[in-house]
mmCIF file of N, CA and C in Angstrom:
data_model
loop_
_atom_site.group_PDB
_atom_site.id
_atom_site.type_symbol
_atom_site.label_atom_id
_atom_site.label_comp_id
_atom_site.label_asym_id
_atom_site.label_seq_id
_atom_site.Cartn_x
_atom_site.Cartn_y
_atom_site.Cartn_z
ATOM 1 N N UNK A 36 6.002 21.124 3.021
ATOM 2 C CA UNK A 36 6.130 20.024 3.958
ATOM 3 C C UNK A 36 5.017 19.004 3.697
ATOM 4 N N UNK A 37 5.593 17.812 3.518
ATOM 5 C CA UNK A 37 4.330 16.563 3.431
ATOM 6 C C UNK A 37 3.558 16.587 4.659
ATOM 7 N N UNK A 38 2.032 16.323 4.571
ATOM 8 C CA UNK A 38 1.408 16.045 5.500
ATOM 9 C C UNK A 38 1.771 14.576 6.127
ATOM 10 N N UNK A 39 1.049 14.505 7.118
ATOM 11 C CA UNK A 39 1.100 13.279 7.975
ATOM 12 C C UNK A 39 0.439 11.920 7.143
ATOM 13 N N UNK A 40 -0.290 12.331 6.683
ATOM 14 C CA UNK A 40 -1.178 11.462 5.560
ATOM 15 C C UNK A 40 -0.172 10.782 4.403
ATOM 16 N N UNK A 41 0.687 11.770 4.099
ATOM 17 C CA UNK A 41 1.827 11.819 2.432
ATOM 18 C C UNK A 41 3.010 11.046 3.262
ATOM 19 N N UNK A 42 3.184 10.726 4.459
ATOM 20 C CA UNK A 42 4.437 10.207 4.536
ATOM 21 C C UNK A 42 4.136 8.400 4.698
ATOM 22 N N UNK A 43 2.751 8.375 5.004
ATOM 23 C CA UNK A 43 2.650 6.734 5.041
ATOM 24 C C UNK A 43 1.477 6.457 4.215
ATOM 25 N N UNK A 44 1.460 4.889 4.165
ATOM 26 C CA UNK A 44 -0.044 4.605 3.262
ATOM 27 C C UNK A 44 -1.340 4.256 4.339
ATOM 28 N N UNK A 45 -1.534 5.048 4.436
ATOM 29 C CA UNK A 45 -2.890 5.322 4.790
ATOM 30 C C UNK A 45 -4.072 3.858 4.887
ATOM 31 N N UNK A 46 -4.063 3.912 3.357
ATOM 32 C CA UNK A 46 -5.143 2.599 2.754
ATOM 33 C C UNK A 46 -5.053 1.867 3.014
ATOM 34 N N UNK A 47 -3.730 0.663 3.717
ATOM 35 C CA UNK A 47 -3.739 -0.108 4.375
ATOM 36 C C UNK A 47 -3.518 -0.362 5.671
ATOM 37 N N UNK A 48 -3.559 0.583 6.180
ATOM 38 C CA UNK A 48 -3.180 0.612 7.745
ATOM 39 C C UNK A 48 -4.291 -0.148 8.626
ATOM 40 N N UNK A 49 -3.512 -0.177 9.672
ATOM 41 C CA UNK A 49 -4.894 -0.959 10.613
ATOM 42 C C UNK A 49 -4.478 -0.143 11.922
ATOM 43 N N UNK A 50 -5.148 -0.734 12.826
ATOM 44 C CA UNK A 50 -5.592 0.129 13.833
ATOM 45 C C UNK A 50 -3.960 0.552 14.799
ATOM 46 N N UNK A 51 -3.495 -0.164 14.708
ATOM 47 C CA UNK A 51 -2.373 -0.544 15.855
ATOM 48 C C UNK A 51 -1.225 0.666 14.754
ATOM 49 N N UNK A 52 -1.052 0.393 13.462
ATOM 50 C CA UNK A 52 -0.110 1.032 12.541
ATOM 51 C C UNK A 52 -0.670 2.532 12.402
ATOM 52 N N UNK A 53 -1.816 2.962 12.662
ATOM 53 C CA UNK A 53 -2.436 4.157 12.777
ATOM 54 C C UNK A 53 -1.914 4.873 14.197
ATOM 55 N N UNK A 54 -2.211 4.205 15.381
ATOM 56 C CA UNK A 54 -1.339 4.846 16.502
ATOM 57 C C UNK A 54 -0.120 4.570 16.638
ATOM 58 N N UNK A 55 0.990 3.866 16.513
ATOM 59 C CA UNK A 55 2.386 4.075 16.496
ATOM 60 C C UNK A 55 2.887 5.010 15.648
ATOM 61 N N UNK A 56 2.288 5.382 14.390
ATOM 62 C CA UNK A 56 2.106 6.311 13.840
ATOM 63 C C UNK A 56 2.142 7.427 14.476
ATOM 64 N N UNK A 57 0.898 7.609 14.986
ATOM 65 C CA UNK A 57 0.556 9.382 15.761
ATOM 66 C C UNK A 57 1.324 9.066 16.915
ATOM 67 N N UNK A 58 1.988 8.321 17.596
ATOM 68 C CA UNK A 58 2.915 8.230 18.335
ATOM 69 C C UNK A 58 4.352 8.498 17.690
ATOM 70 N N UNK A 59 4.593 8.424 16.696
ATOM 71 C CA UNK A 59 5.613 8.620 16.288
ATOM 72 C C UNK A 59 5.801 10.514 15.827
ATOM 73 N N UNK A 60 4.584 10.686 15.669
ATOM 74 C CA UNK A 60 4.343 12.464 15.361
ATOM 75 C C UNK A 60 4.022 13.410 16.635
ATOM 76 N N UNK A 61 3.716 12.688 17.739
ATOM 77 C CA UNK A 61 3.017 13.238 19.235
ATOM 78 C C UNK A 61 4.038 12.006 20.413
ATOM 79 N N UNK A 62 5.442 12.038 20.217
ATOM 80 C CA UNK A 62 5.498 11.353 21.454
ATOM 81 C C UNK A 62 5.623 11.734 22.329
ATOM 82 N N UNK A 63 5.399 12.634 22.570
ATOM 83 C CA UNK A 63 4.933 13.799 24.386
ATOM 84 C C UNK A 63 3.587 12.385 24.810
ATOM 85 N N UNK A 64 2.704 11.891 24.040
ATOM 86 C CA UNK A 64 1.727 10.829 24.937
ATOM 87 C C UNK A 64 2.043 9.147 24.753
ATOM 88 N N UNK A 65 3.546 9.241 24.340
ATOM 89 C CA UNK A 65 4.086 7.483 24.839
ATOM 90 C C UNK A 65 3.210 7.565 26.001
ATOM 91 N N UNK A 66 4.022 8.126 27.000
ATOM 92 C CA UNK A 66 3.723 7.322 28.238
ATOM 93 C C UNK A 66 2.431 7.227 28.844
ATOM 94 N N UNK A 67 1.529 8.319 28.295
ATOM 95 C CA UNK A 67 0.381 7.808 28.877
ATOM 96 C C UNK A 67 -0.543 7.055 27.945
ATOM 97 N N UNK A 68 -0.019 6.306 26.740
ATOM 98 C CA UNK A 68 -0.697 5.581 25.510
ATOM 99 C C UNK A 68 -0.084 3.782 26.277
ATOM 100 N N UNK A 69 1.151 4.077 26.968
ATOM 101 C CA UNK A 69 1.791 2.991 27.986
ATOM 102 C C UNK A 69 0.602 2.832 29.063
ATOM 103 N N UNK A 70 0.275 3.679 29.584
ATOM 104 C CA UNK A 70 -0.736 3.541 31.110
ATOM 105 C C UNK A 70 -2.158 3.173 30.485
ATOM 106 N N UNK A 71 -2.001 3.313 29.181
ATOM 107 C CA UNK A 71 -3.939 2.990 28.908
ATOM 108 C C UNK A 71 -3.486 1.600 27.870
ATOM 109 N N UNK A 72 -2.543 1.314 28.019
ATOM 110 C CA UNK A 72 -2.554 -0.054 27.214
ATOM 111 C C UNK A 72 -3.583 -1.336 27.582
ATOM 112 N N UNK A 73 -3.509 -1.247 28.910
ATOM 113 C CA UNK A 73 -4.652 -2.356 29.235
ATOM 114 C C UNK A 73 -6.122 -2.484 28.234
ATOM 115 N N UNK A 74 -6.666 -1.686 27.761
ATOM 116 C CA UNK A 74 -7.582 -1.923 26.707
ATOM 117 C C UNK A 74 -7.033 -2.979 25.453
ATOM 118 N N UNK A 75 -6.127 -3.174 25.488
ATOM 119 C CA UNK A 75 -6.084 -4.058 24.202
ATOM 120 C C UNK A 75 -4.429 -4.949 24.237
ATOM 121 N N UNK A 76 -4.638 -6.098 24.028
ATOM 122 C CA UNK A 76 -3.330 -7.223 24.525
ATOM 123 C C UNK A 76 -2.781 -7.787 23.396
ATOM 124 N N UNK A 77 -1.293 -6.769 22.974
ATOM 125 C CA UNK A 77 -0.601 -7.271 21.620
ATOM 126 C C UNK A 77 0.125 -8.599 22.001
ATOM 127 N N UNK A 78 0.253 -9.238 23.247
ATOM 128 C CA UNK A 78 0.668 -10.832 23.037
ATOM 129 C C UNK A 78 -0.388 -11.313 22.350
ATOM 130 N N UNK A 79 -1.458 -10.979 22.619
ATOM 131 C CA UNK A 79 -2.565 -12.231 22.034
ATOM 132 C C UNK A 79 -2.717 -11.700 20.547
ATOM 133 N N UNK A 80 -2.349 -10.766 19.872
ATOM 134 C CA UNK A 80 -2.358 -10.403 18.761
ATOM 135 C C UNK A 80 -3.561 -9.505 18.568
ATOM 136 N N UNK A 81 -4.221 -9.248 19.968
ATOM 137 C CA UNK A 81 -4.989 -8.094 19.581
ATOM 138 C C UNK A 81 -4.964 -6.684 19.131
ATOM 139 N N UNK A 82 -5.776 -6.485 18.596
ATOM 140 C CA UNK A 82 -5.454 -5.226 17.540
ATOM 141 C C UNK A 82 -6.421 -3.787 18.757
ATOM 142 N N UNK A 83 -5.365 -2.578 18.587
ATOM 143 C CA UNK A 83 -5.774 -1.997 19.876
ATOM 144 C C UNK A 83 -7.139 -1.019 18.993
ATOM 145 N N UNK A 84 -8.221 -0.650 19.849
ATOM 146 C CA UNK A 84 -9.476 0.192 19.385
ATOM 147 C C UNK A 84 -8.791 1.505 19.213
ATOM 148 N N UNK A 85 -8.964 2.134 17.649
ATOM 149 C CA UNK A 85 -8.261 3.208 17.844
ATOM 150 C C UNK A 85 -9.029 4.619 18.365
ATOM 151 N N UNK A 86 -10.823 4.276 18.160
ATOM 152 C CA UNK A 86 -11.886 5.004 18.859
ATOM 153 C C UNK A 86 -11.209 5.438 20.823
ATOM 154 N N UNK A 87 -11.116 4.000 21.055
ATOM 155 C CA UNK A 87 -10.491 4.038 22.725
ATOM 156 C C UNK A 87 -9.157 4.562 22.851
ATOM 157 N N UNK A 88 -8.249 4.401 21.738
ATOM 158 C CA UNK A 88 -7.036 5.109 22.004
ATOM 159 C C UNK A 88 -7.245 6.673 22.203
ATOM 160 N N UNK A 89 -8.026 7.266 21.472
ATOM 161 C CA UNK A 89 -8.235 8.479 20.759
ATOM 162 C C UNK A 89 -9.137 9.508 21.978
ATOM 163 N N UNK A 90 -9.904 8.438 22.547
ATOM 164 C CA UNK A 90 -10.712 9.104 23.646
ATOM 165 C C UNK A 90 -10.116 8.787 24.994
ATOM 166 N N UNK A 91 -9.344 8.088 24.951
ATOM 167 C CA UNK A 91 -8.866 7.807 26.587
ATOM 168 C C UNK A 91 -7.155 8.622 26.666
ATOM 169 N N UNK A 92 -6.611 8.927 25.284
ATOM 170 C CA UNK A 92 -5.478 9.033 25.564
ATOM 171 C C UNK A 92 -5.315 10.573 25.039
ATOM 172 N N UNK A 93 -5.564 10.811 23.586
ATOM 173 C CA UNK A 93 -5.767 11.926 23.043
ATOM 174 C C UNK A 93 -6.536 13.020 23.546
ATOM 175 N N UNK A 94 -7.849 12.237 23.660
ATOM 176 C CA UNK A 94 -8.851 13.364 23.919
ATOM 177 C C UNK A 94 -8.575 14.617 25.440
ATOM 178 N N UNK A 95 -8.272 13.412 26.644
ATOM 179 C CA UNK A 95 -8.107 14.310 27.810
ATOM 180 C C UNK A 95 -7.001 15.295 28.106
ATOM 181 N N UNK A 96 -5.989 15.407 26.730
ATOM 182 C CA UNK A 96 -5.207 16.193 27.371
ATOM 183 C C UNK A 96 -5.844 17.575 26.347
ATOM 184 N N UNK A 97 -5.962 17.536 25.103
ATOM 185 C CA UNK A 97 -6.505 18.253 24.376
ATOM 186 C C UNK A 97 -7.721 19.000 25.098
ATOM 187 N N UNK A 98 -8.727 18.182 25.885
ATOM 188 C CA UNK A 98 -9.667 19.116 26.367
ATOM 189 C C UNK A 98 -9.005 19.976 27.889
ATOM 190 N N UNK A 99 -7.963 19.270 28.442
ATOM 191 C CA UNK A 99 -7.753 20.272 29.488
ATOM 192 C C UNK A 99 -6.528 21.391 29.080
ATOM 193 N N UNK A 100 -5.810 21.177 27.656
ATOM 194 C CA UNK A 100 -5.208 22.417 27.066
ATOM 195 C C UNK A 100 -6.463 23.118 26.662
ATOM 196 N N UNK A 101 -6.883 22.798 26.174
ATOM 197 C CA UNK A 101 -7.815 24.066 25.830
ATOM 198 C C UNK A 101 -9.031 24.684 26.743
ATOM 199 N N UNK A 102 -9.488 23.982 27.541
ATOM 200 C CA UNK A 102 -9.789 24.663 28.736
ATOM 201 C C UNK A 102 -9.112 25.831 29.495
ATOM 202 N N UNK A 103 -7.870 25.283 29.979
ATOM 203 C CA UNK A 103 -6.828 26.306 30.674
ATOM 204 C C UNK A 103 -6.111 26.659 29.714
ATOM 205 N N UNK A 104 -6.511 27.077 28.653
ATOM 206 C CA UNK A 104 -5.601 27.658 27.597
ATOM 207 C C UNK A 104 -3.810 26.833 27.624
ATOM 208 N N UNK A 105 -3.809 25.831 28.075
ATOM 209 C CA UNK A 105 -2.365 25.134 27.652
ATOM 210 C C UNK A 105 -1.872 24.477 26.689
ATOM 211 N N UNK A 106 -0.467 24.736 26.003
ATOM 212 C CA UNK A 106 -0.210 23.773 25.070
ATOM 213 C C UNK A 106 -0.833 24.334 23.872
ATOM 214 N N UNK A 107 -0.810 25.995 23.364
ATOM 215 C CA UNK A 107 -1.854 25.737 22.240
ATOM 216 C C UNK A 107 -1.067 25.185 21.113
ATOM 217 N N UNK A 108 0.530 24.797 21.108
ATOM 218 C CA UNK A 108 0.952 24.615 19.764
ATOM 219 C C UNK A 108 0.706 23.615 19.584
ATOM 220 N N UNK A 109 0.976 22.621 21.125
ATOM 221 C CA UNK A 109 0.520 21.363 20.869
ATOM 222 C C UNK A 109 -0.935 20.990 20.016
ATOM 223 N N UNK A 110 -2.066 21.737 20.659
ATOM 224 C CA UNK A 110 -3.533 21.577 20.387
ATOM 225 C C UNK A 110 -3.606 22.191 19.034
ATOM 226 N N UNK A 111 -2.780 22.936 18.157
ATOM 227 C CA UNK A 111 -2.539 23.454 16.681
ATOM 228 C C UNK A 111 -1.869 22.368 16.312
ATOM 229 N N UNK A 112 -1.056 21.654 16.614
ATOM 230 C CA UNK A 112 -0.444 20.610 16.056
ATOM 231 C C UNK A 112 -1.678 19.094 16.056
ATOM 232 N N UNK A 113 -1.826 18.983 16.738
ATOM 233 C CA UNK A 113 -2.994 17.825 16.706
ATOM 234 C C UNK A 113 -4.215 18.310 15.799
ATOM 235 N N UNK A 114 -4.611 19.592 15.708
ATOM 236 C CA UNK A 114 -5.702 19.541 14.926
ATOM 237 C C UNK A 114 -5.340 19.599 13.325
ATOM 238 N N UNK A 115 -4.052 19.934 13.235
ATOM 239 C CA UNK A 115 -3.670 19.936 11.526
ATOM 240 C C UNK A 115 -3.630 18.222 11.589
ATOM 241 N N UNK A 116 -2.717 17.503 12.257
ATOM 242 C CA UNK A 116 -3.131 16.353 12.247
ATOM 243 C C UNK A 116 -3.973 15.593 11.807
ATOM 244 N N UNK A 117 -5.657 15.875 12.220
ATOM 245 C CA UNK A 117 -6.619 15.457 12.331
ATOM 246 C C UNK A 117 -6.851 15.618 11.238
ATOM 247 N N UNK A 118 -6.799 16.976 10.604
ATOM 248 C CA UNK A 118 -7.502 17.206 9.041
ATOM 249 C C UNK A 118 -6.756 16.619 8.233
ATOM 250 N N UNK A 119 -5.611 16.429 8.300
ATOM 251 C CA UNK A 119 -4.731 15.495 7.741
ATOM 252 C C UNK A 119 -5.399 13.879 7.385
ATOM 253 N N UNK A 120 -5.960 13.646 8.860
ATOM 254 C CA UNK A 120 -6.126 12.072 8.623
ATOM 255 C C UNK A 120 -7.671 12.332 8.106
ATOM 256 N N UNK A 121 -8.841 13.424 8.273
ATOM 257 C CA UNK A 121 -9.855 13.029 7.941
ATOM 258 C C UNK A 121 -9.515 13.055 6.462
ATOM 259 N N UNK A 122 -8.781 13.770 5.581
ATOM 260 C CA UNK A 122 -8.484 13.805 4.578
ATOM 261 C C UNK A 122 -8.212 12.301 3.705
ATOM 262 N N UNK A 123 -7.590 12.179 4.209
ATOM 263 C CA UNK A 123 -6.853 10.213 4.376
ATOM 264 C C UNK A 123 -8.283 9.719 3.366
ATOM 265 N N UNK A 124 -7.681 8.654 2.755
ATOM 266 C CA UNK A 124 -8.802 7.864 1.716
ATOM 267 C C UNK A 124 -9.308 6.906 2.376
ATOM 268 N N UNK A 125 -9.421 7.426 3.859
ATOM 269 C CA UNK A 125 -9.494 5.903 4.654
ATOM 270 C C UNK A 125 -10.621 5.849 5.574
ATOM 271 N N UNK A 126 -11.885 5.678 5.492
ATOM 272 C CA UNK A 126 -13.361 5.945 6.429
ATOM 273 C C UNK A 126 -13.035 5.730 7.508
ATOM 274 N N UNK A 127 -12.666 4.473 7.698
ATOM 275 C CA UNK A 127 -12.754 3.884 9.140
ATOM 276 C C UNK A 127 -11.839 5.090 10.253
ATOM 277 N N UNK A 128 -11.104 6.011 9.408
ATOM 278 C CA UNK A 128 -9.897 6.755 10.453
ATOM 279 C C UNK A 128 -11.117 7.776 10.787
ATOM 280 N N UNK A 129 -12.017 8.693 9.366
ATOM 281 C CA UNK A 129 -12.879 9.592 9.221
ATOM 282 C C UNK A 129 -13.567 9.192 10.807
ATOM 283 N N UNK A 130 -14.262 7.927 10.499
ATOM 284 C CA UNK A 130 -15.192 7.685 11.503
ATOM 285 C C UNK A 130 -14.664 7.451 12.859
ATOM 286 N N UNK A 131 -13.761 7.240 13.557
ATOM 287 C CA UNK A 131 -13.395 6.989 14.201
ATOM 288 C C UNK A 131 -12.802 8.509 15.100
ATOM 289 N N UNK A 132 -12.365 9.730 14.262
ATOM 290 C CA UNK A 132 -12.208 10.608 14.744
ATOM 291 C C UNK A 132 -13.646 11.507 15.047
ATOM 292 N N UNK A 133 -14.579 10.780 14.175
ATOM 293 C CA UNK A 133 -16.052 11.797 14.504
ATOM 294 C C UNK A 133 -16.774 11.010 16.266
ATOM 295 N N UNK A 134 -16.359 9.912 15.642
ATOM 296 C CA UNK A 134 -16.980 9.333 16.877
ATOM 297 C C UNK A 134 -15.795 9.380 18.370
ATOM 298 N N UNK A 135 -15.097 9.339 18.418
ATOM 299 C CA UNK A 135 -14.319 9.913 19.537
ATOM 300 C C UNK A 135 -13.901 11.235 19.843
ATOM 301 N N UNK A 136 -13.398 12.067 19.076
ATOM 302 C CA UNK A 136 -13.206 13.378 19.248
ATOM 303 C C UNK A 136 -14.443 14.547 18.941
ATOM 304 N N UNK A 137 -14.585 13.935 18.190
ATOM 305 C CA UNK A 137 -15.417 15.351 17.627
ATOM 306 C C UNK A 137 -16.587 15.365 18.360
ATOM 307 N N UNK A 138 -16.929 14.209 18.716
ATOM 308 C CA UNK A 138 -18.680 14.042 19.149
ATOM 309 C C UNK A 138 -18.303 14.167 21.012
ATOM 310 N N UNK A 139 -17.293 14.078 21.255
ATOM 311 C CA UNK A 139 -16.658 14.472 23.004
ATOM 312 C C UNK A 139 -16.455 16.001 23.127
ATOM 313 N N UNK A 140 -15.991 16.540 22.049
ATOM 314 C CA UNK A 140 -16.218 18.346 21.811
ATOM 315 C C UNK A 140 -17.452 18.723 22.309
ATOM 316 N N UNK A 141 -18.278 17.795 21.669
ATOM 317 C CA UNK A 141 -20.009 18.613 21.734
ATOM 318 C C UNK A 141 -20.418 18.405 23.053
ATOM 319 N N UNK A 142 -19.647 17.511 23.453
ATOM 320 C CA UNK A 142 -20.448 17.676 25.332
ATOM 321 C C UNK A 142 -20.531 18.785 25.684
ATOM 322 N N UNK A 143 -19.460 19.465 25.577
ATOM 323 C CA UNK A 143 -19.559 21.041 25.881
ATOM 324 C C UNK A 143 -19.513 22.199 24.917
ATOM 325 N N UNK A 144 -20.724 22.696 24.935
ATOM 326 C CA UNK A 144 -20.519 23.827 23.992
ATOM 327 C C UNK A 144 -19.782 25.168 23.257
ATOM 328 N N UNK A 145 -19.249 25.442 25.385
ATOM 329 C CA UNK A 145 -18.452 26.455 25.254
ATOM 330 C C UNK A 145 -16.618 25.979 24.769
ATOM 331 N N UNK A 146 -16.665 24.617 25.065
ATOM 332 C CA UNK A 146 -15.515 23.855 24.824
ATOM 333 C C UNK A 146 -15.662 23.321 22.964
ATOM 334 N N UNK A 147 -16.780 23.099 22.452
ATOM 335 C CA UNK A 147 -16.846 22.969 21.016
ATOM 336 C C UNK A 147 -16.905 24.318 20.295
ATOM 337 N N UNK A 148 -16.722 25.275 20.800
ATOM 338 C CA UNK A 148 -16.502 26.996 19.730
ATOM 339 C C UNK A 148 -15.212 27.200 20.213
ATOM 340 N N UNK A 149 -14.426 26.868 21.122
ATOM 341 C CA UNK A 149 -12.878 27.195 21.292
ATOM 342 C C UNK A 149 -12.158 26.135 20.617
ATOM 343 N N UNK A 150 -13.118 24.760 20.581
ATOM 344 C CA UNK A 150 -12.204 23.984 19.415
ATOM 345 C C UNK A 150 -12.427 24.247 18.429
ATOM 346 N N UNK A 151 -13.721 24.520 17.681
ATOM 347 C CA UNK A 151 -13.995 24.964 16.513
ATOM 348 C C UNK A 151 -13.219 26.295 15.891
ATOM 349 N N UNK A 152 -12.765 27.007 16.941
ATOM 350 C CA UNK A 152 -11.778 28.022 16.296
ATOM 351 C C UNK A 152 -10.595 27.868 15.632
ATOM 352 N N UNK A 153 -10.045 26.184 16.433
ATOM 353 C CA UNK A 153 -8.214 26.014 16.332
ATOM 354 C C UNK A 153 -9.052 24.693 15.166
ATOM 355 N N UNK A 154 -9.688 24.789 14.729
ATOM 356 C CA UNK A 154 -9.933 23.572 13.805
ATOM 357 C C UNK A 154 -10.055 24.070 12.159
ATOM 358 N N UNK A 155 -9.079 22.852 11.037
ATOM 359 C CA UNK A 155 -9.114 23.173 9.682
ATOM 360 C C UNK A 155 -10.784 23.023 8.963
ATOM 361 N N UNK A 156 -10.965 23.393 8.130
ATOM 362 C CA UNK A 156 -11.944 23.197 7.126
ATOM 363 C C UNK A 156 -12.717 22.069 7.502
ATOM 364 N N UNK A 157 -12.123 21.020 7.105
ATOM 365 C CA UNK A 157 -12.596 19.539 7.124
ATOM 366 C C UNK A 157 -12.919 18.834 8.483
ATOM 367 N N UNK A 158 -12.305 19.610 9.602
ATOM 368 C CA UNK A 158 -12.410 19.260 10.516
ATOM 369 C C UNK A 158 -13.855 20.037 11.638
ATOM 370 N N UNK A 159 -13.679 21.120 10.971
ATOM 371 C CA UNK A 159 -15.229 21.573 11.631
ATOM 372 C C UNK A 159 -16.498 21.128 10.478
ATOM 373 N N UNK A 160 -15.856 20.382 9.785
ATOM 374 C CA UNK A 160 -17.514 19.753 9.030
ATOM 375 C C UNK A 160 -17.494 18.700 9.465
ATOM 376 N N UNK A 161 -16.406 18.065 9.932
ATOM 377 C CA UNK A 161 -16.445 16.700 10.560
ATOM 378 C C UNK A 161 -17.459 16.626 11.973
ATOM 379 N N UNK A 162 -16.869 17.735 12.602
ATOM 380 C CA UNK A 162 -17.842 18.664 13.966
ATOM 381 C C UNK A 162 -19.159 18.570 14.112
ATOM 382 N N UNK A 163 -19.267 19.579 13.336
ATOM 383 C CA UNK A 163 -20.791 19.263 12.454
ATOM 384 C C UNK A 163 -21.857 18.135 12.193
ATOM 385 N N UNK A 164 -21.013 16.997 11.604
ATOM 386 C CA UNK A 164 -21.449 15.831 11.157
ATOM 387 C C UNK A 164 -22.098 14.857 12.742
ATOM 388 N N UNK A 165 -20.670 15.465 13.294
ATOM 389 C CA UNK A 165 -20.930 14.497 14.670
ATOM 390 C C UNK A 165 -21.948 15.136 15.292
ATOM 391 N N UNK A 166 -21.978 16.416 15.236
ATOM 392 C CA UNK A 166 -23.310 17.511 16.075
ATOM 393 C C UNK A 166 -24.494 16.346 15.651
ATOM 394 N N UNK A 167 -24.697 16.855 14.442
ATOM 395 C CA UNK A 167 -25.910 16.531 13.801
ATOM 396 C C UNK A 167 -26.142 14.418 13.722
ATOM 397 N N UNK A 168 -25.547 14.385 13.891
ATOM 398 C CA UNK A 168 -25.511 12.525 13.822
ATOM 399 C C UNK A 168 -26.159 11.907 15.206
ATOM 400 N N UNK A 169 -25.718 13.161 16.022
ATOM 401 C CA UNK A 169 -26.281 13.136 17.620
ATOM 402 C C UNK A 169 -27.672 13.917 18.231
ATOM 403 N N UNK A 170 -27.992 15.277 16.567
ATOM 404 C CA UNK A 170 -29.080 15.907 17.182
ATOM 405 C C UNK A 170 -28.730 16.663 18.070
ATOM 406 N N UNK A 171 -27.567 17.554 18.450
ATOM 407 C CA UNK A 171 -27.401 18.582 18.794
ATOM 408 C C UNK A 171 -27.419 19.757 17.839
ATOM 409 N N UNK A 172 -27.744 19.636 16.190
ATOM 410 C CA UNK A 172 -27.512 20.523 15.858
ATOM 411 C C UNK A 172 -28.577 20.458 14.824
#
């Protein structure tokens, strides 16, 4: 099976073509990617923050599945995802998942070793990176 990465080009994407994207692979969060639209106004041709998409829309359901243990296929499905895109030839996605997800893991510790369990290779060095970029680690 192609990854998420192998079915589009990556290298030129921009911010807005990056989440219709993971909307198109996760649409269980249309509607609440609809309720947080106010951050960013495609009449005016603004291009939406995909850091703010990622932490306002992604992040809170992921931390309360894995808190109450819910959704783990979902929360297995988003993290192959992720290693998918840190994989991507594309920094700005790299950085953007260290700085919204990964570095919101580390708030909590006991919540960053239950993600660190459901997480690929690349994605707990990504972990890591954000630990240490912050001096938690």
């Amino acid at each position: 099976m192609k990854s998420h990465v192998e079915r589009w080009s990556v290298q030129h994407m921009t911010y807005s073509e990056v989440i219709s994207n993971f909307l198109i692979s996760f649409p269980e969060f249309i509607e609440k990617a609809k309720l947080e639209e106010t951050w960013w106004n495609p009449e005016k041709g603004d291009e939406p923050l995909l850091g703010v998409f990622f932490e306002d829309v992604v992040f809170p359901q992921m931390l309360e599945s894995i808190k109450n243990k819910q959704n783990p296929e979902l929360v297995k499905r988003l993290f192959e995802y992720f290693e998918d895109l840190i994989k991507a030839p594309v920094p700005f996605i790299r950085e953007e998942l260290r700085t919204s997800i990964m570095e919101a893991f580390g708030n909590d510790k006991i919540i960053l070793r239950k993600a660190r369990d459901l997480m690929g290779p690349e994605s707990i060095k990504l972990s890591h990176e954000a630990e240490k970029s912050l001096g938690r680690e």
